[in-house]
C-alpha angles and dihedrals in degrees: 000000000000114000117238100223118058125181118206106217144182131147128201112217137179088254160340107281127076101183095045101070098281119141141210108257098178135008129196127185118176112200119223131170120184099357097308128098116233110197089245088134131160121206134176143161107209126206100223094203094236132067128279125236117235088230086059090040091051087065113042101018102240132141144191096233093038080055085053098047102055089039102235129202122246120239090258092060095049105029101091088049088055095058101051084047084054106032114116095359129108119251110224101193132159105232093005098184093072100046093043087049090059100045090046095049083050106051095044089060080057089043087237113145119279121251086264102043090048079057097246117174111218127219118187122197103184092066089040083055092054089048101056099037114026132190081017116114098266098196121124091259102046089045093050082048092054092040105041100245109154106232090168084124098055109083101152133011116289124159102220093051090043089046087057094045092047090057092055092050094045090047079047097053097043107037095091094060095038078054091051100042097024133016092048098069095032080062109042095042083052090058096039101053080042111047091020089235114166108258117186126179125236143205111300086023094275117148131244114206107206116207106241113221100281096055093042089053086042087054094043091054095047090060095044085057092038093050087044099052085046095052094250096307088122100135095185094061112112102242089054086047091054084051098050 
């Protein structure tokens, strides 16, 4: 069952390596509940209490001295705030072993529980990319190219942005099935409580929409003006239909 409340998350740090003394220098997290985002957001620039290297600073932007300026909290001093934002929620990441790593790694320095342990549900969509569309490129850039997502305003690495990129792609690479399973009922059991159309459902849960007596009468008409402007030659009227 899905759970009702997602977080969209994604962290910038001053490595790759967890468990080799790199630290957490931003952290996003975009709040969504049935499909809609809801502007719960968490985000926070993190001094990491340690340099950070230029090749790391190349990629995402941040500085040591940006981190100073703008006096920035260190994880200890956030983290607790981080896991009741995250608690119960899923976790929808691209590439979620590395920014779970890294939370992990940092809440267990403050002694705080573990993702797992806060029941987090995880979403990667990295491996749901390479799913859909194997042996194609399945970065962030690459996904936002072959969806349509606009990422012009993403010219380096930033969590926040990524986060909000990340939820377009995600809403992208689902909507077919949430259509399928979803919307489509949503959709069909709101008509039919508002315009009283007969709705019936049908084999796999799927819903048929009947056309009340206006629309029937509307439809009729439409063929009788579309047989007469082709000289008769209307496939779709209701005496060549008999015939066929």
């Amino acid at each position: 069952m899905a759970r009702e409340r997602q977080i969209i998350l994604d962290t910038e740090t001053t490595g790759l390596y967890a468990d080799r003394g790199d630290r957490m220098l931003e952290f996003a997290g975009i709040e969504m509940k049935k499909r809609q985002l809801t502007m719960n957001n968490l985000h926070l620039y993190i001094h990491p209490d340690r340099d950070i290297p230029e090749e790391a600073a190349a990629v995402h932007g941040i500085t040591l001295e940006q981190l100073e300026e703008r006096n920035a909290p260190k994880f200890e001093q956030v983290g607790r705030q981080i896991a009741d934002f995250l608690r119960g929620a899923e976790l929808i990441i691209h590439n979620a072993r590395f920014d779970v790593g890294f939370l992990n790694m940092e809440f267990a320095r403050m002694g705080l529980p573990s993702i797992e342990e806060l029941d987090c549900e995880i979403t990667d969509t990295l491996a749901m990319a390479r799913e859909k569309f194997p042996g194609q490129k399945a970065s962030l850039d690459a996904l936002c190219s072959r969806l349509d997502v606009d990422r012009s305003k993403r010219v380096l690495h930033g969590a926040l942005i990524d986060c909000e990129l990340l939820a377009e792609v995600y809403l992208a690479m689902t909507r077919e099935q949430f259509d399928l399973v979803g919307a489509e009922e949503t959709a069909a059991a709101a008509q039919s409580a508002d315009t009283g159309i007969a709705v019936q459902t049908a084999g796999g849960g799927l819903r048929i929409l009947r056309a009340d007596a206006e629309e029937t009468a509307a439809h009729l008409e439409y063929l009788a003006e579309l047989d007469k402007a082709s000289g008769g030659q209307c496939l779709w009227t209701a005496e060549k239909t008999e015939q066929a």
